[in-house]
Coordinates of C-alpha atoms in Angstrom, one line a residue:
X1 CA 106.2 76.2 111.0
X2 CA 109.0 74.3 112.3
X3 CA 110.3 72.7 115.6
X4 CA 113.5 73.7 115.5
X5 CA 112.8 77.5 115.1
X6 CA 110.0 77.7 117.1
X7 CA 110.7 74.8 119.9
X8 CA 114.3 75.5 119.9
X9 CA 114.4 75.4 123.6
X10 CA 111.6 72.7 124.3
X11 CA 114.1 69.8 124.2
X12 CA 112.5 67.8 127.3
X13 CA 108.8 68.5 126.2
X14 CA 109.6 67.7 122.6
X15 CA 110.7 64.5 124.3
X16 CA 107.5 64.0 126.2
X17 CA 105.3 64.5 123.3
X18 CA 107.0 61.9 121.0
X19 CA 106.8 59.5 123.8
X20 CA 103.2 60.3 124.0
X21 CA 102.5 59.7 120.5
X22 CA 104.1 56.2 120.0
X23 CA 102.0 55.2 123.2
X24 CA 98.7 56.6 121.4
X25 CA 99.8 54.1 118.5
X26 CA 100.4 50.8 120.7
X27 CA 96.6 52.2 121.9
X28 CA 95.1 51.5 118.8
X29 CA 96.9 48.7 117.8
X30 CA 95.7 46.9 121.1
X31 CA 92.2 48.5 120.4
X32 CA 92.5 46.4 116.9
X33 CA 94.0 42.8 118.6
X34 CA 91.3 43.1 120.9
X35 CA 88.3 43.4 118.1
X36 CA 90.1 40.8 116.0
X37 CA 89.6 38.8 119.1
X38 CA 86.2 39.3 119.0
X39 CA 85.5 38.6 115.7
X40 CA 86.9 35.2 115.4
X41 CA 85.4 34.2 118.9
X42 CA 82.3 35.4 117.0
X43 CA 82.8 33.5 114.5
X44 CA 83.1 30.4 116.4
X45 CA 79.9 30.9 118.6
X46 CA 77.8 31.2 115.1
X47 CA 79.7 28.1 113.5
X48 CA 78.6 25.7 116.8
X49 CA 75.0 27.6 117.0
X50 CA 74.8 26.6 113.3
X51 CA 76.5 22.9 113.7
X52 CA 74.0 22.8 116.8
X53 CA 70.9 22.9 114.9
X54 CA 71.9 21.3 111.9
X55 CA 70.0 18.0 110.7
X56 CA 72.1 14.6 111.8
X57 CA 72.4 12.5 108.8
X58 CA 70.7 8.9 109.5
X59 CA 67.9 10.8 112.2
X60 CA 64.3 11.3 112.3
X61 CA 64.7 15.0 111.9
X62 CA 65.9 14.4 108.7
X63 CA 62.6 13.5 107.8
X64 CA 61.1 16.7 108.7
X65 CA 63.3 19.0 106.0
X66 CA 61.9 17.9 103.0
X67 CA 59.0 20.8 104.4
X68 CA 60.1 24.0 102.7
X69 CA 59.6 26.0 105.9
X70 CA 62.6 23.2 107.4
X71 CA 64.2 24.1 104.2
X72 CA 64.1 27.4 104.6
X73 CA 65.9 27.2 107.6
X74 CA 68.4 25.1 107.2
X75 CA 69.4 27.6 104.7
X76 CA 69.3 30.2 107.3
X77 CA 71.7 27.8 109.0
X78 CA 74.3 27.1 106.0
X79 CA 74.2 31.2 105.2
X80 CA 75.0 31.4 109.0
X81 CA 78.4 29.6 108.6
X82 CA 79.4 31.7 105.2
X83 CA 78.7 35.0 107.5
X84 CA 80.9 33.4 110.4
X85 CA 83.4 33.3 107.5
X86 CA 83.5 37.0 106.9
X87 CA 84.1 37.8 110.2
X88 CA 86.7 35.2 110.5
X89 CA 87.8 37.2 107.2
X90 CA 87.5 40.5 109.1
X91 CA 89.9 39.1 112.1
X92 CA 92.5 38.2 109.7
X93 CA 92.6 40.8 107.4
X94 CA 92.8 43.4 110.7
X95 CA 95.7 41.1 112.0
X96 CA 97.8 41.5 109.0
X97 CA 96.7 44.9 107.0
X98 CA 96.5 46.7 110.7
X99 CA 98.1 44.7 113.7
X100 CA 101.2 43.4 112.4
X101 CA 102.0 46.6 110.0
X102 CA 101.7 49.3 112.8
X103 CA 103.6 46.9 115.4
X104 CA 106.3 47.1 113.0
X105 CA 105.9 50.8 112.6
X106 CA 105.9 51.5 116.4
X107 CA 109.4 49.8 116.6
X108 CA 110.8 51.7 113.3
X109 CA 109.9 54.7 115.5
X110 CA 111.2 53.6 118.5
X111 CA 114.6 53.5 117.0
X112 CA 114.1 56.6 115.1
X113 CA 113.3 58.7 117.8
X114 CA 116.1 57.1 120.3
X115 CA 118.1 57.9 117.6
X116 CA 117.5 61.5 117.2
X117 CA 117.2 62.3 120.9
X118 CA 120.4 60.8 121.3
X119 CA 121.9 63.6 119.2
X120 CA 120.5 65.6 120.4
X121 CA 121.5 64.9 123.8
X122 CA 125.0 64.5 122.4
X123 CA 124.9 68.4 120.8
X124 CA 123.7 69.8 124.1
X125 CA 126.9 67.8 126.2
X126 CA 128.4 69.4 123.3
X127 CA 127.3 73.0 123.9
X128 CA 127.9 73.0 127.6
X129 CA 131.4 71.8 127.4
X130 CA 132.1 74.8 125.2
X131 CA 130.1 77.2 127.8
X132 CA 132.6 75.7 130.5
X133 CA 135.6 76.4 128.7
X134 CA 134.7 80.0 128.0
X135 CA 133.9 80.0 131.3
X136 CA 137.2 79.0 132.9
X137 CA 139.2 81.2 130.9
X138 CA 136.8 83.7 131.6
X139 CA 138.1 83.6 135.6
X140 CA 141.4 82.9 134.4
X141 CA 141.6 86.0 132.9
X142 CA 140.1 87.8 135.6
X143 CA 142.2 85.9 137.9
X144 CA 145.7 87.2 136.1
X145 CA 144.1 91.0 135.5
X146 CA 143.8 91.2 139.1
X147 CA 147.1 90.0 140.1
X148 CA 148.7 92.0 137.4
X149 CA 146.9 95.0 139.1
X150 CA 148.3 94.0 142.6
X151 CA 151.8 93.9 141.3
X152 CA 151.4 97.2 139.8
X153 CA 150.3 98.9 142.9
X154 CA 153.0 97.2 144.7
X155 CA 155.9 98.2 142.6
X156 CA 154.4 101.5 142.7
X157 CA 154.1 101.7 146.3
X158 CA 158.3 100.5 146.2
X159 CA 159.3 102.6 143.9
X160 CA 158.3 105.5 146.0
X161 CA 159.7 103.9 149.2
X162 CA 163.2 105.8 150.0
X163 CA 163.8 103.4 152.1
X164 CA 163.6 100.5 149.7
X165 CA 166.8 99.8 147.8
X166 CA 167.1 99.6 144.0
X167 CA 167.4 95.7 143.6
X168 CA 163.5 95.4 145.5
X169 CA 162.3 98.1 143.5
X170 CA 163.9 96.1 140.1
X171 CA 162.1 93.1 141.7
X172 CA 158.7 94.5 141.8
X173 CA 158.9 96.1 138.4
X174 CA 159.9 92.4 136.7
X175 CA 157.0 90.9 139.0
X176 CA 154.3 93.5 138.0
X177 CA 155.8 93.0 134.1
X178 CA 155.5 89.6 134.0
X179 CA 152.0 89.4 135.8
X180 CA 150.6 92.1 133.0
X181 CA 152.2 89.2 130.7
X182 CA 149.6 86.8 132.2
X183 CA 147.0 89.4 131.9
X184 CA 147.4 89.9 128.2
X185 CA 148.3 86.1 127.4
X186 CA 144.5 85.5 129.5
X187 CA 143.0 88.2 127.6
X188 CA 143.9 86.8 124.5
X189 CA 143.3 83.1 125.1
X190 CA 139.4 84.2 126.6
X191 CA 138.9 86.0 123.2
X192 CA 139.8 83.1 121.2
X193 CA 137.7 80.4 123.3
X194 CA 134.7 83.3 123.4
X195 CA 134.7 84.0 119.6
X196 CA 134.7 79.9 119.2
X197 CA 131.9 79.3 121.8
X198 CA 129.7 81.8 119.7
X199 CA 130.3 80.3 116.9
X200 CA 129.2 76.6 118.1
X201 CA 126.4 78.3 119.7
X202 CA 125.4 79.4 116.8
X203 CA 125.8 76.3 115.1
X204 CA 124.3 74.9 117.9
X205 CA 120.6 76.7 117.7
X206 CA 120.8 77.6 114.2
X207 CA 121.7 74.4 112.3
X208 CA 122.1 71.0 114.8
X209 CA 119.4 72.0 117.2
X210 CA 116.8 72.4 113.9
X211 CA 117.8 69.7 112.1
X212 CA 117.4 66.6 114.9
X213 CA 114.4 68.8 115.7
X214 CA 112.8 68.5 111.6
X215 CA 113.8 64.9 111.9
X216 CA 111.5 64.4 115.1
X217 CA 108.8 66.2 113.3
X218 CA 108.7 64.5 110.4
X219 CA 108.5 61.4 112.5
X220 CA 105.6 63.0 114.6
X221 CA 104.2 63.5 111.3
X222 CA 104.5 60.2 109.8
X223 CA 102.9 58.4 112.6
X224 CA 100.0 60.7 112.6
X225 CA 99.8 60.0 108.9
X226 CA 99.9 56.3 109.7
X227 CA 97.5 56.2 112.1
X228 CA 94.9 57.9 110.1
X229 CA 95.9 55.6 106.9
X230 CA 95.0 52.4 109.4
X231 CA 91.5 53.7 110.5
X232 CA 90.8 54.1 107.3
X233 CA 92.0 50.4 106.5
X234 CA 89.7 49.5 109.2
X235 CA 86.5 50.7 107.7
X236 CA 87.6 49.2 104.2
X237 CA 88.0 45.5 105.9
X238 CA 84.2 45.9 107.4
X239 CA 83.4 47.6 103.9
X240 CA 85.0 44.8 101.9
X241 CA 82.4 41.9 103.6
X242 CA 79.1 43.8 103.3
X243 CA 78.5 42.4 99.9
X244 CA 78.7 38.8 100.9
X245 CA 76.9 39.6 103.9
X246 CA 74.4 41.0 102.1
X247 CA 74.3 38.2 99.8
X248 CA 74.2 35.6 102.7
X249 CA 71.3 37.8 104.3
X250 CA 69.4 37.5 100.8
X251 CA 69.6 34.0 100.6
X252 CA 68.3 34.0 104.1
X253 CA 65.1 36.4 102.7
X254 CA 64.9 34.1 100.0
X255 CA 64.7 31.0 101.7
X256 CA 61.9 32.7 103.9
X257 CA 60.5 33.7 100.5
X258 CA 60.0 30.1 99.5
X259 CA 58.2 28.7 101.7
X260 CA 54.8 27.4 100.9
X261 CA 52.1 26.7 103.5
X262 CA 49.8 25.0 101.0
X263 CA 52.7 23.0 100.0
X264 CA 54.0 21.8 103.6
X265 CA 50.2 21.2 104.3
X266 CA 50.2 18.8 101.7
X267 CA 52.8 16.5 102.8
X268 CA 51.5 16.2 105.8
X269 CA 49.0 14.4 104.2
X270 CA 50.8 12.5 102.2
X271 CA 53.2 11.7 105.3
X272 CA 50.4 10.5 107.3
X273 CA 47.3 9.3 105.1
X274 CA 46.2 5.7 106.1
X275 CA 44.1 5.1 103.5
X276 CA 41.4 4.2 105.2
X277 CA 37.6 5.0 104.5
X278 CA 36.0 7.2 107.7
X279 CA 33.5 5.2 109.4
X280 CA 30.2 4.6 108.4
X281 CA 27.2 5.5 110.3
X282 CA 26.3 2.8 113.2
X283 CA 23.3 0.4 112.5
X284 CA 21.0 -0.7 115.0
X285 CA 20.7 -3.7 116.9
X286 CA 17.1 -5.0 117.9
X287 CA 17.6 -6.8 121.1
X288 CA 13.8 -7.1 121.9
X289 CA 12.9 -9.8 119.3
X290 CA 13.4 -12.9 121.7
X291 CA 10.8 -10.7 124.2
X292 CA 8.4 -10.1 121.6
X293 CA 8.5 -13.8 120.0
X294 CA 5.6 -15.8 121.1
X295 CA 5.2 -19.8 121.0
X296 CA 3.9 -20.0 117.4
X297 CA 3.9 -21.3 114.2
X298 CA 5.9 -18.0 112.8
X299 CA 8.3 -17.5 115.7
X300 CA 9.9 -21.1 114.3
X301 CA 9.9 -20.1 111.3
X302 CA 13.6 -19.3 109.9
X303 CA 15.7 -19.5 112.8
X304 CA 18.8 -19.6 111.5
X305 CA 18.5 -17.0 108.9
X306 CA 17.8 -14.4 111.9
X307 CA 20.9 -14.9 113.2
X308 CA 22.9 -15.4 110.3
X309 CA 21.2 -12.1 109.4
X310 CA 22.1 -10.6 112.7
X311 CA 26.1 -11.9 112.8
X312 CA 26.0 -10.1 109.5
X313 CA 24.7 -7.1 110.7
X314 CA 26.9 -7.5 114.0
X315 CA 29.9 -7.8 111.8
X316 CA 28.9 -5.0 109.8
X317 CA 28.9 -2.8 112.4
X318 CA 32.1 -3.6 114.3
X319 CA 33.7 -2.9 110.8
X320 CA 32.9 0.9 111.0
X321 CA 33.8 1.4 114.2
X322 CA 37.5 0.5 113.8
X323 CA 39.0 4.0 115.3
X324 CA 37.0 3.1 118.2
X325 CA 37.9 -0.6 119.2
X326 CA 40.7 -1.9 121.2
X327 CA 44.5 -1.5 119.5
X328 CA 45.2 -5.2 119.3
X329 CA 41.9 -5.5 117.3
X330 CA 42.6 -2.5 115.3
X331 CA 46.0 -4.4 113.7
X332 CA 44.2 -7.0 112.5
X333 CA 42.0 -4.9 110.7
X334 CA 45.2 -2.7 109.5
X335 CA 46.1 -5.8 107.7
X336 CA 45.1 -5.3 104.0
X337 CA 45.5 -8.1 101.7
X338 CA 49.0 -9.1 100.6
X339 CA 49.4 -7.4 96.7
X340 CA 53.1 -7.6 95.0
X341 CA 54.8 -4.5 95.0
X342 CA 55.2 -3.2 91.5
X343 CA 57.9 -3.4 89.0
X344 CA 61.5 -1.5 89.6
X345 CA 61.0 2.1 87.9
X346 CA 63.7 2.9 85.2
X347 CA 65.6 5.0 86.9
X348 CA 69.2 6.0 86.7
X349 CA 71.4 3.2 88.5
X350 CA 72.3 3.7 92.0
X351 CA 76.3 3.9 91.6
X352 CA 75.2 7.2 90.5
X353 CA 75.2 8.1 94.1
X354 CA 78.4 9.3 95.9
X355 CA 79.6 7.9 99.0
X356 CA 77.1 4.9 98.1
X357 CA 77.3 1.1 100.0
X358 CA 80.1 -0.9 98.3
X359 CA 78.7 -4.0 97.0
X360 CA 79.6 -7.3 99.3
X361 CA 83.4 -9.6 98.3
X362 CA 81.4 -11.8 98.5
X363 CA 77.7 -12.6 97.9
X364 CA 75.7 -15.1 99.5
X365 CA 72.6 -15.1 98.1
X366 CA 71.7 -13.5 94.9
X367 CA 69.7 -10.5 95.0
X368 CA 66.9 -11.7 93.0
X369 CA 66.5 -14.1 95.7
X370 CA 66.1 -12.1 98.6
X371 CA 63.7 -10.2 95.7
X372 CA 61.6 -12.7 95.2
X373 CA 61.5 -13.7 98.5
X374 CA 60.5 -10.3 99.7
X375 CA 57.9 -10.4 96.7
X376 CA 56.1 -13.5 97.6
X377 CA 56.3 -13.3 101.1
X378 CA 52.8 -13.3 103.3
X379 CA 52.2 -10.3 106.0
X380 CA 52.2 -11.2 109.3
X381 CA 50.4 -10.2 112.4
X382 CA 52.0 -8.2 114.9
X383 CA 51.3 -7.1 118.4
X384 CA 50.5 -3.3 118.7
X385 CA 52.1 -3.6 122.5
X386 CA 55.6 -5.5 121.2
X387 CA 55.6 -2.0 118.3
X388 CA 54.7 0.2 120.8
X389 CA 57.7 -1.0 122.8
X390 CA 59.6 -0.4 120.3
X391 CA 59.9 -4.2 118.3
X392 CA 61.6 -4.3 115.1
X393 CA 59.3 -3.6 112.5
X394 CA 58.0 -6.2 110.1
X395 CA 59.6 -6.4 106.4
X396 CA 56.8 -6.0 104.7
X397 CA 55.6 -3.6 106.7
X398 CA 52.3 -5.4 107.6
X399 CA 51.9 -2.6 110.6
X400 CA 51.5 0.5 108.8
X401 CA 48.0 1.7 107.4
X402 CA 47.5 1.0 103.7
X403 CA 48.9 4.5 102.2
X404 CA 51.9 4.1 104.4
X405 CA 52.5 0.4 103.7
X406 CA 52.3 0.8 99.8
X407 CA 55.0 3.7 100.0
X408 CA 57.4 1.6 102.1
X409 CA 57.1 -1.2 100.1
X410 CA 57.7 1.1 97.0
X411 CA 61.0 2.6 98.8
X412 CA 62.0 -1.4 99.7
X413 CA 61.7 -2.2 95.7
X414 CA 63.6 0.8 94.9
X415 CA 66.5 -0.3 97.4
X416 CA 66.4 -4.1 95.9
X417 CA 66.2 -2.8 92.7
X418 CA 69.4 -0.7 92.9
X419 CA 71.3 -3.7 94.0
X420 CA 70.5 -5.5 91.9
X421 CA 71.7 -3.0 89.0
X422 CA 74.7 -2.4 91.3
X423 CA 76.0 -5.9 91.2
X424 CA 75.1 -5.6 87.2
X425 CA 76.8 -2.5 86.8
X426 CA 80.2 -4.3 89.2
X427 CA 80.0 -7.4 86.9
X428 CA 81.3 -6.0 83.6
X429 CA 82.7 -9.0 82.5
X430 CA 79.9 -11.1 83.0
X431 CA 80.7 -13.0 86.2
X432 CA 77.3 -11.8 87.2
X433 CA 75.4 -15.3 86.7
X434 CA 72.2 -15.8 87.7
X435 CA 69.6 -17.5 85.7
X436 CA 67.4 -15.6 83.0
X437 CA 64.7 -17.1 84.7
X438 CA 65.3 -15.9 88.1
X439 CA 65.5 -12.0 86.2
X440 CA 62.6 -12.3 85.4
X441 CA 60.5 -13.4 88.4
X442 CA 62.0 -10.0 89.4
X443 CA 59.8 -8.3 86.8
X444 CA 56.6 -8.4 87.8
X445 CA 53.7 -6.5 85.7
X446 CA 52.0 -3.6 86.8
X447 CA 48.8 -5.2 87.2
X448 CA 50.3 -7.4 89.9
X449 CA 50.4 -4.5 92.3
X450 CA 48.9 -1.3 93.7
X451 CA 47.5 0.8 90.6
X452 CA 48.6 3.8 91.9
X453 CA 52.2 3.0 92.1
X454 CA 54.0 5.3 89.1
X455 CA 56.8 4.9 87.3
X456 CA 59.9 7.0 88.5
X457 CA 60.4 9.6 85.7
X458 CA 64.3 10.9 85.3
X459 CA 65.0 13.8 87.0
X460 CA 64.4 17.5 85.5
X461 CA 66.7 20.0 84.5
X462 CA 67.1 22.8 87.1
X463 CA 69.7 24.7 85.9
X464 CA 73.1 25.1 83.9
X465 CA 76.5 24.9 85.1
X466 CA 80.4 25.4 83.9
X467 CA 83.4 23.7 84.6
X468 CA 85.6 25.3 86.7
X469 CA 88.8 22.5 86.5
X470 CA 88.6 19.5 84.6
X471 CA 87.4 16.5 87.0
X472 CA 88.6 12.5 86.4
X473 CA 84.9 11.0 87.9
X474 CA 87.5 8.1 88.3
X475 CA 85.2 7.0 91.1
X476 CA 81.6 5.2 90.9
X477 CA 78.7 7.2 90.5
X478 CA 80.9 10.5 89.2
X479 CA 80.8 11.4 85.4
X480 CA 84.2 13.3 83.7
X481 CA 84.1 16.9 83.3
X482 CA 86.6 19.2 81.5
X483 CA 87.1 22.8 82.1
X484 CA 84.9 25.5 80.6
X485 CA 82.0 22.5 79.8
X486 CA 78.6 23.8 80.2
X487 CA 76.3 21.1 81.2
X488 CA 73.1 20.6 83.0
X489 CA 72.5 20.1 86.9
X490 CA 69.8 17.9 87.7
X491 CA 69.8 17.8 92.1
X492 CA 71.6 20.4 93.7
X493 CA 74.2 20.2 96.5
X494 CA 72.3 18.4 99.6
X495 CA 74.6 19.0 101.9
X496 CA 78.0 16.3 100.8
X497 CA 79.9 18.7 98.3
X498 CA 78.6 16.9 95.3
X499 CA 75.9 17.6 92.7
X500 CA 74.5 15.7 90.0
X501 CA 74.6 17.0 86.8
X502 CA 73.8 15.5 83.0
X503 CA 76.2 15.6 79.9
X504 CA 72.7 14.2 77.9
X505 CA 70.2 11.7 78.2
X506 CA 72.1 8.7 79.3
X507 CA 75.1 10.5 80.7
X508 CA 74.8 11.8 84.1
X509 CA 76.5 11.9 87.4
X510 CA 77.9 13.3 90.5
X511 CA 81.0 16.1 90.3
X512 CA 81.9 17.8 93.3
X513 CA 80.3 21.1 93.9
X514 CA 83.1 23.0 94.2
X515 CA 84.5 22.0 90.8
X516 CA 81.4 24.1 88.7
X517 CA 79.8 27.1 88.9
X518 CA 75.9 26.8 89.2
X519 CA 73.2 29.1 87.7
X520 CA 70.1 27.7 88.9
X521 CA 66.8 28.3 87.2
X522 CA 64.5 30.7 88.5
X523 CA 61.3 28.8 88.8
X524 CA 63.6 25.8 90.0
X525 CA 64.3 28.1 92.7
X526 CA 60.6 29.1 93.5
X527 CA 59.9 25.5 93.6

């Protein structure tokens, strides 16, 4: 069915309806600003929730994610900022594929439809100046046939007058003559401008009216077309993210999936074991032997011993009761006897590390020094108050418990160590000078320390990964890739954008994560 046949007189509503429609389509386009507003305001509040509880570099909280269950959720907390990303995704792809389509749309229609109504307009002015000429020649006509008639009934009405001479009576036949003139001349000119009026009428309704009328339904019909193309464009853009959001929701199941009460119970020990025997059972102490002595021979007898015997015993005592005596006291009995720390484990050097402290211009003591200085040096006493108030702690860590002490002294070698192979590693061409000798004061034997310090062991394999572009690893501690290597990743991404990776056994470095594509080993995973 058609508007032009059917609607032929509906010009106004026809105008109403198409106005109606391109306000229904600024609707939904402000329907569609107003969710991509909420998306990306979405998508910020998640980003700050997720910067809010992320772990400050450098702070004690650091401490506490190497527990899988803190792991765990600071993965909940990275797969938090990839799903703010799809729904900043969401907010542009609505904005372009939706919003800045159908605003251009609504104004192609705008011009169409002023366009066609303006025709329109223009064929009715059209028609009705026609219908006014027809109609003045109409009462033209009419006009002249009734004077023409008057004229004839008043030459008549001479004519028949006796009394009327013959010139009036000529007069009044010329004047009713020329007045049926007029009549005929109207008649004629009304039958021309009729038969032309009904012609344009009929071109009017049956071919100008119908086609600006087709032309306004095809545009109705387009923009219903339209809109039901963009709703459909708006479910694809949610359908489009639901993969990635249900890959970021996975890793969040995952993460939950790995955690491992046994495991995090266990560090708890290790973060916190002293090292220290529990104490013993209390002896007693016989303070009614000076009220049973009596003045004789045996009560002389081995004075001395008794009490030595009883200091002992005294001594003894105190000794087991250390979680019970006063904290100043307690320190002192903290104190374990000064051992060496062990030797520097063989592990990979320290430029290895990205974004690692750039050795000194200029050095002014060499590091075996400060080594050797930190190896021989005796503990010192410290008072619990001055630590309690927050006092700088010793170097070697004289206030910790035994358990503790040995694994900060095993972290300080480490650090020496690595700066020491650092200044190596920045000494190619052998301006690194210090005396053989010194070297190997540096090297102390296993024996010389805690037995149950172990060598580091190099890091295990934990995956593969591939070479997306070729990398320089122009800078310290990064190792040269070229695209489409496979090679092996040894410590995942913590957090910077790099991860360490191994070419074989003696080359290894950092690349940045972005560069490779990681497949990570299943049980590395679990672990």
């Amino acid at each position: 069915m058609s508007w032009g046949t059917e609607l032929w007189d509906q010009f106004d509503n026809l105008e109403k309806h198409t106005q109606w429609g391109i306000e229904v389509l600024e609707k939904y386009i402000k329907f569609v600003k107003e969710r991509t507003e909420i998306e990306i305001n979405y998508a910020k509040q998640l980003r700050n929730l997720s910067k809010k509880y992320q772990t400050k570099k450098n702070s004690k909280e650091e401490d506490e994610f190497k527990y899988t269950s803190c792991k765990a959720f600071q993965t909940t907390l990275n797969e938090m900022n990839d799903y703010a990303g799809q729904h900043e995704l969401i907010s542009e792809n609505m904005s372009s594929q939706i919003t800045a389509e159908l605003t251009r749309f609504v104004q192609e229609l705008k011009q169409e439809r002023k366009s066609n109504f303006h025709e329109g307009r223009k064929a009715q002015q059209h028609i009705e100046t026609c219908w006014k000429q027809l109609e003045s020649s109409k009462r033209r006509f009419e006009r002249d046939c009734k004077e023409a008639d008057r004229a004839q009934q008043y030459f008549e009405k001479m004519d028949a007058d006796i009394n009327v001479t013959k010139a009036d009576v000529e007069k009044a036949r010329q004047q009713a003559q020329i007045r049926h003139q007029m009549a005929d001349d109207s008649k004629g000119d009304y039958s021309s401008v009729l038969q032309k009026f009904n012609c344009e009428q009929h071109d009017h309704y049956f071919t100008h009216i119908p086609s600006i009328y087709q032309k306004l339904q095809d545009m109705e019909e387009r923009r219903i077309g339209r809109l039901g193309e963009s709703l459909k464009t708006y479910a694809e853009i949610d359908r489009q993210v639901i993969p990635i959001i249900g890959k970021c929701l996975d890793e969040i199941t995952k993460s939950a999936e790995s955690i491992n009460q046994k495991q995090d119970s266990h560090m708890v020990i290790e973060a916190y074991k002293s090292g220290f025997e529990p104490p013993g059972d209390i002896d007693f102490e016989d303070f009614t032997q000076s009220i049973k002595r009596t003045v004789s021979d045996t009560s002389l007898t081995n004075p001395k011993t008794d009490g030595k015997s009883d200091l002992k015993l005294s001594s003894k005592s105190r000794g087991k009761l250390w979680p019970f005596i006063k904290k100043n006291k307690l320190m002192s009995l903290l104190t374990s006897p000064h051992q060496p720390p062990p030797p520097p484990p063989s592990s990979t050097s320290p430029s290895a590390l990205p974004n690692g402290p750039q050795s000194p211009k200029q050095q002014k003591e060499p590091l075996s020094h400060r080594f050797n200085d930190f190896m021989t040096s005796k503990p010192k006493m410290h008072c619990f108050r001055s630590l309690k108030r927050g006092g700088a702690t010793p170097e070697d860590f004289s206030n910790l418990p035994p358990e503790q002490r040995r694994k900060k002294l095993q972290q300080k070698v480490d650090e020496l160590n690595k700066d020491i192979q650092k200044e190596i590693d920045q000494s190619p061409d052998g301006s690194y000078t210090e005396d053989h000798s010194q070297e190997t004061e540096v090297k102390v034997t296993p024996t010389e320390f805690d037995d149950d310090f172990d060598e580091e062991e190099p890091l295990p394999t934990i995956g593969t990964c591939k070479a997306l572009y070729p990398f320089d690893g122009e800078n310290e501690g990064t190792i040269s890739v070229t695209e489409g290597e496979i090679l092996s990743v040894i410590e995942e991404d913590k957090g910077d954008g790099w991860t360490r990776i191994r070419r074989s056994e003696e080359e290894e470095g950092y690349v940045p994560t972005s560069y490779i594509e990681v497949y990570l080993d299943r049980n590395a995973k679990d672990s």
